[in-house]
Structures are given as structure tokens and as C-alpha cells.
mmCIF file of C-alpha atoms in Angstrom:
data_model
loop_
_atom_site.group_PDB
_atom_site.id
_atom_site.type_symbol
_atom_site.label_atom_id
_atom_site.label_comp_id
_atom_site.label_asym_id
_atom_site.label_seq_id
_atom_site.Cartn_x
_atom_site.Cartn_y
_atom_site.Cartn_z
ATOM 1 C CA MET A 1 103.970 107.484 83.693
ATOM 2 C CA LEU A 2 101.552 105.091 82.088
ATOM 3 C CA THR A 3 103.448 102.081 83.537
ATOM 4 C CA TYR A 4 103.266 103.780 87.074
ATOM 5 C CA ILE A 5 99.474 104.262 86.707
ATOM 6 C CA VAL A 6 99.043 100.610 85.616
ATOM 7 C CA VAL A 7 101.017 99.277 88.504
ATOM 8 C CA SER A 8 99.281 101.508 90.960
ATOM 9 C CA GLY A 9 95.911 100.428 89.603
ATOM 10 C CA LEU A 10 96.974 96.711 90.033
ATOM 11 C CA ASP A 11 97.950 97.445 93.679
ATOM 12 C CA VAL A 12 94.533 98.972 94.354
ATOM 13 C CA LEU A 13 92.741 96.159 92.508
ATOM 14 C CA PHE A 14 94.570 93.451 94.332
ATOM 15 C CA ASN A 15 94.431 94.940 97.749
ATOM 16 C CA GLU A 16 92.342 92.518 99.792
ATOM 17 C CA ASP A 17 92.417 91.126 103.323
ATOM 18 C CA SER A 18 92.588 87.432 102.213
ATOM 19 C CA ALA A 19 95.729 85.494 101.728
ATOM 20 C CA MET A 20 95.302 85.550 97.962
ATOM 21 C CA GLY A 21 94.752 89.322 97.963
ATOM 22 C CA MET A 22 97.930 89.698 99.991
ATOM 23 C CA ALA A 23 99.804 87.645 97.522
ATOM 24 C CA LYS A 24 98.544 89.667 94.708
ATOM 25 C CA ALA A 25 99.326 92.910 96.527
ATOM 26 C CA GLY A 26 102.851 91.589 96.916
ATOM 27 C CA LEU A 27 103.006 90.893 93.270
ATOM 28 C CA ALA A 28 101.950 94.495 92.476
ATOM 29 C CA THR A 29 104.455 95.839 94.935
ATOM 30 C CA PHE A 30 107.080 93.755 93.254
ATOM 31 C CA LEU A 31 106.038 95.081 89.897
ATOM 32 C CA TYR A 32 106.264 98.681 91.290
ATOM 33 C CA LEU A 33 109.894 98.052 92.465
ATOM 34 C CA GLU A 34 110.778 96.613 89.105
ATOM 35 C CA VAL A 35 109.516 99.832 87.296
ATOM 36 C CA LEU A 36 111.386 102.052 89.869
ATOM 37 C CA ASP A 37 114.558 99.945 89.250
ATOM 38 C CA ALA A 38 114.183 100.060 85.558
ATOM 39 C CA SER A 39 113.887 103.902 85.605
ATOM 40 C CA PHE A 40 116.969 104.192 87.665
ATOM 41 C CA SER A 41 118.902 101.725 85.351
ATOM 42 C CA PHE A 42 117.878 103.690 82.224
ATOM 43 C CA ASP A 43 119.016 106.903 83.709
ATOM 44 C CA GLY A 44 122.341 105.280 84.771
ATOM 45 C CA VAL A 45 122.994 103.890 81.340
ATOM 46 C CA VAL A 46 122.554 107.305 79.676
ATOM 47 C CA GLY A 47 124.784 109.034 82.295
ATOM 48 C CA ALA A 48 127.542 106.187 82.154
ATOM 49 C CA PHE A 49 128.157 106.981 78.391
ATOM 50 C CA ALA A 50 129.003 110.508 79.429
ATOM 51 C CA VAL A 51 131.920 109.083 81.670
ATOM 52 C CA SER A 52 133.306 106.399 79.489
ATOM 53 C CA ASN A 53 133.054 104.599 76.198
ATOM 54 C CA ASN A 54 134.368 101.369 77.625
ATOM 55 C CA ILE A 55 131.297 99.047 77.556
ATOM 56 C CA PHE A 56 132.733 96.603 80.111
ATOM 57 C CA LEU A 57 133.418 99.404 82.599
ATOM 58 C CA ILE A 58 130.005 100.759 82.084
ATOM 59 C CA ALA A 59 128.506 97.215 82.718
ATOM 60 C CA ILE A 60 130.376 96.616 85.865
ATOM 61 C CA GLY A 61 129.557 100.076 87.220
ATOM 62 C CA LEU A 62 125.938 99.727 86.384
ATOM 63 C CA GLY A 63 125.831 96.272 87.987
ATOM 64 C CA ILE A 64 127.282 97.492 91.207
ATOM 65 C CA GLY A 65 124.997 100.503 91.220
ATOM 66 C CA ALA A 66 121.830 98.474 90.494
ATOM 67 C CA ALA A 67 122.699 96.036 93.364
ATOM 68 C CA TYR A 68 123.107 98.781 95.700
ATOM 69 C CA ILE A 69 119.997 100.709 94.650
ATOM 70 C CA ARG A 70 117.981 97.455 94.779
ATOM 71 C CA SER A 71 119.197 96.507 98.192
ATOM 72 C CA LEU A 72 118.608 100.104 99.530
ATOM 73 C CA THR A 73 115.056 100.094 98.123
ATOM 74 C CA VAL A 74 114.210 96.729 99.634
ATOM 75 C CA TYR A 75 115.594 97.940 102.880
ATOM 76 C CA LEU A 76 113.482 101.112 102.852
ATOM 77 C CA VAL A 77 110.229 99.179 101.867
ATOM 78 C CA ARG A 78 110.773 96.774 104.673
ATOM 79 C CA LYS A 79 111.502 99.543 107.110
ATOM 80 C CA GLY A 80 108.378 101.388 106.010
ATOM 81 C CA THR A 81 110.119 104.653 105.307
ATOM 82 C CA LEU A 82 107.787 105.643 102.403
ATOM 83 C CA ALA A 83 104.876 105.005 104.836
ATOM 84 C CA GLU A 84 106.580 107.061 107.632
ATOM 85 C CA TYR A 85 107.579 110.001 105.351
ATOM 86 C CA LYS A 86 104.496 110.198 103.188
ATOM 87 C CA TYR A 87 105.752 113.114 100.896
ATOM 88 C CA ILE A 88 109.077 111.549 100.026
ATOM 89 C CA GLU A 89 107.576 109.708 97.042
ATOM 90 C CA HIS A 90 105.970 112.863 95.715
ATOM 91 C CA GLY A 91 109.170 114.809 96.039
ATOM 92 C CA ALA A 92 111.074 112.024 94.103
ATOM 93 C CA HIS A 93 108.437 112.295 91.290
ATOM 94 C CA TRP A 94 108.778 116.039 91.157
ATOM 95 C CA ALA A 95 112.539 115.719 91.056
ATOM 96 C CA ILE A 96 112.531 113.324 88.277
ATOM 97 C CA GLY A 97 109.995 115.402 86.275
ATOM 98 C CA SER A 98 112.043 118.556 86.796
ATOM 99 C CA LEU A 99 115.331 116.636 85.720
ATOM 100 C CA ALA A 100 113.513 115.477 82.687
ATOM 101 C CA MET A 101 112.489 119.045 81.831
ATOM 102 C CA LEU A 102 116.091 120.164 82.413
ATOM 103 C CA LEU A 103 117.480 117.367 80.096
ATOM 104 C CA LEU A 104 115.132 118.621 77.492
ATOM 105 C CA ALA A 105 116.137 122.135 77.976
ATOM 106 C CA THR A 106 119.911 121.433 77.683
ATOM 107 C CA THR A 107 119.305 120.660 74.049
ATOM 108 C CA PHE A 108 118.767 124.433 73.580
ATOM 109 C CA ILE A 109 120.655 125.996 76.386
ATOM 110 C CA ASP A 110 123.575 125.159 78.649
ATOM 111 C CA ILE A 111 122.568 124.352 82.162
ATOM 112 C CA PRO A 112 125.307 124.060 84.940
ATOM 113 C CA ASP A 113 125.650 120.698 86.509
ATOM 114 C CA THR A 114 125.236 122.285 90.051
ATOM 115 C CA VAL A 115 121.766 123.587 88.998
ATOM 116 C CA THR A 116 120.686 120.150 87.859
ATOM 117 C CA GLY A 117 122.002 118.547 91.166
ATOM 118 C CA LEU A 118 120.457 121.064 93.351
ATOM 119 C CA ILE A 119 117.011 120.852 91.852
ATOM 120 C CA GLY A 120 116.835 117.220 92.888
ATOM 121 C CA VAL A 121 118.130 117.887 96.283
ATOM 122 C CA VAL A 122 115.690 120.808 96.901
ATOM 123 C CA PHE A 123 112.697 118.726 95.833
ATOM 124 C CA ILE A 124 113.673 115.767 98.024
ATOM 125 C CA GLY A 125 114.566 118.078 100.905
ATOM 126 C CA LEU A 126 111.403 120.019 100.776
ATOM 127 C CA SER A 127 109.358 116.813 100.746
ATOM 128 C CA PHE A 128 111.280 115.399 103.543
ATOM 129 C CA ALA A 129 110.958 118.517 105.706
ATOM 130 C CA HIS A 130 107.166 118.675 104.835
ATOM 131 C CA SER A 131 106.813 115.104 105.853
ATOM 132 C CA LEU A 132 108.459 115.844 109.190
ATOM 133 C CA ILE A 133 106.010 118.793 109.700
ATOM 134 C CA GLU A 134 103.153 116.626 108.851
ATOM 135 C CA ASN A 135 104.123 113.808 111.273
ATOM 136 C CA LYS A 136 104.568 116.363 113.945
ATOM 137 C CA ARG A 137 101.247 117.854 113.308
ATOM 138 C CA SER A 138 99.562 114.483 113.206
ATOM 139 C CA SER A 139 101.180 113.384 116.479
ATOM 140 C CA ASN A 140 100.100 116.592 118.173
ATOM 141 C CA VAL A 141 96.532 116.111 117.060
ATOM 142 C CA THR A 142 96.663 112.499 118.286
ATOM 143 C CA ALA A 143 98.099 113.583 121.589
ATOM 144 C CA GLY A 144 95.379 116.169 121.915
ATOM 145 C CA MET A 145 92.677 113.663 121.250
ATOM 146 C CA LEU A 146 94.056 111.429 124.069
ATOM 147 C CA LYS A 147 93.823 113.979 126.694
#
């Protein structure tokens, strides 16, 4: 959480209209993607040991997964998906937080895997649906202003 706040602060600090400001904002965005990638990688390492104890198999699987997630993230950033669906990022943060709480809770009680999977899907789904509603609402307001 602290790393996210620092990187977000750097993004605000470096956000200028000059060419140097754009380079600094690009650096802050790159750092943000690295933090996102690191969090996914750490989660993947923990999950991989539940599947196999073969370290080479885990390394190959994590390498393929990291390459895919990285290319998907870069694609979505270039396409502007996070800007188009403004609540998706919030939903992802809520999903990660709830999964962390469930991980902590599993030390005391048994939680079925379907519950764990569905919680992430529900948070992302709700944030996507709310983003669509917000986009429709803002387009209606804009269309009403043009009349």
C-alpha cells in the first residue's frame, strides 16, 4: 500500500505539460506498472508452490504468466481501458484486499476455493458494471448539454 501511495504521489508530482514533465510522468507510470507486476508475481509464486514442488516447472510457468500479464497490462494501458472504465482499478484493489483477508482467514477456518474465486469476480464485475453505468450517465449529460 505504501509503495502504491509513493508511486501515485510521484505521478502527481511529475505531471507537467512540458516535455520533461511528460518524461517524468512516463517514469512514474512505468514504476506503477512495475509495482503491479511485482504484486502479481508474488501472488503467483505463492500459488505455484501449492501446485508443484518442482522449482523448474514453477519458474517456467511464472515466466510465461509474467510475460502474458505484462503484455496484457501494456496493451490495456495503451488502449486507455483504465481511463474508459474508471472504477475497474478500484474494483481490482477491493478484490485484492478481500483476497488478502480471505487468505488470513484461511489460517483459522476452511474457505472453499469457489468462494475465493467468486469474490474477486464479483468485485471486478460490479466495478465494470458501475463504470458502464457512469459512462452512460456522463454521455447522457453531455448529449443533453449539446441540445
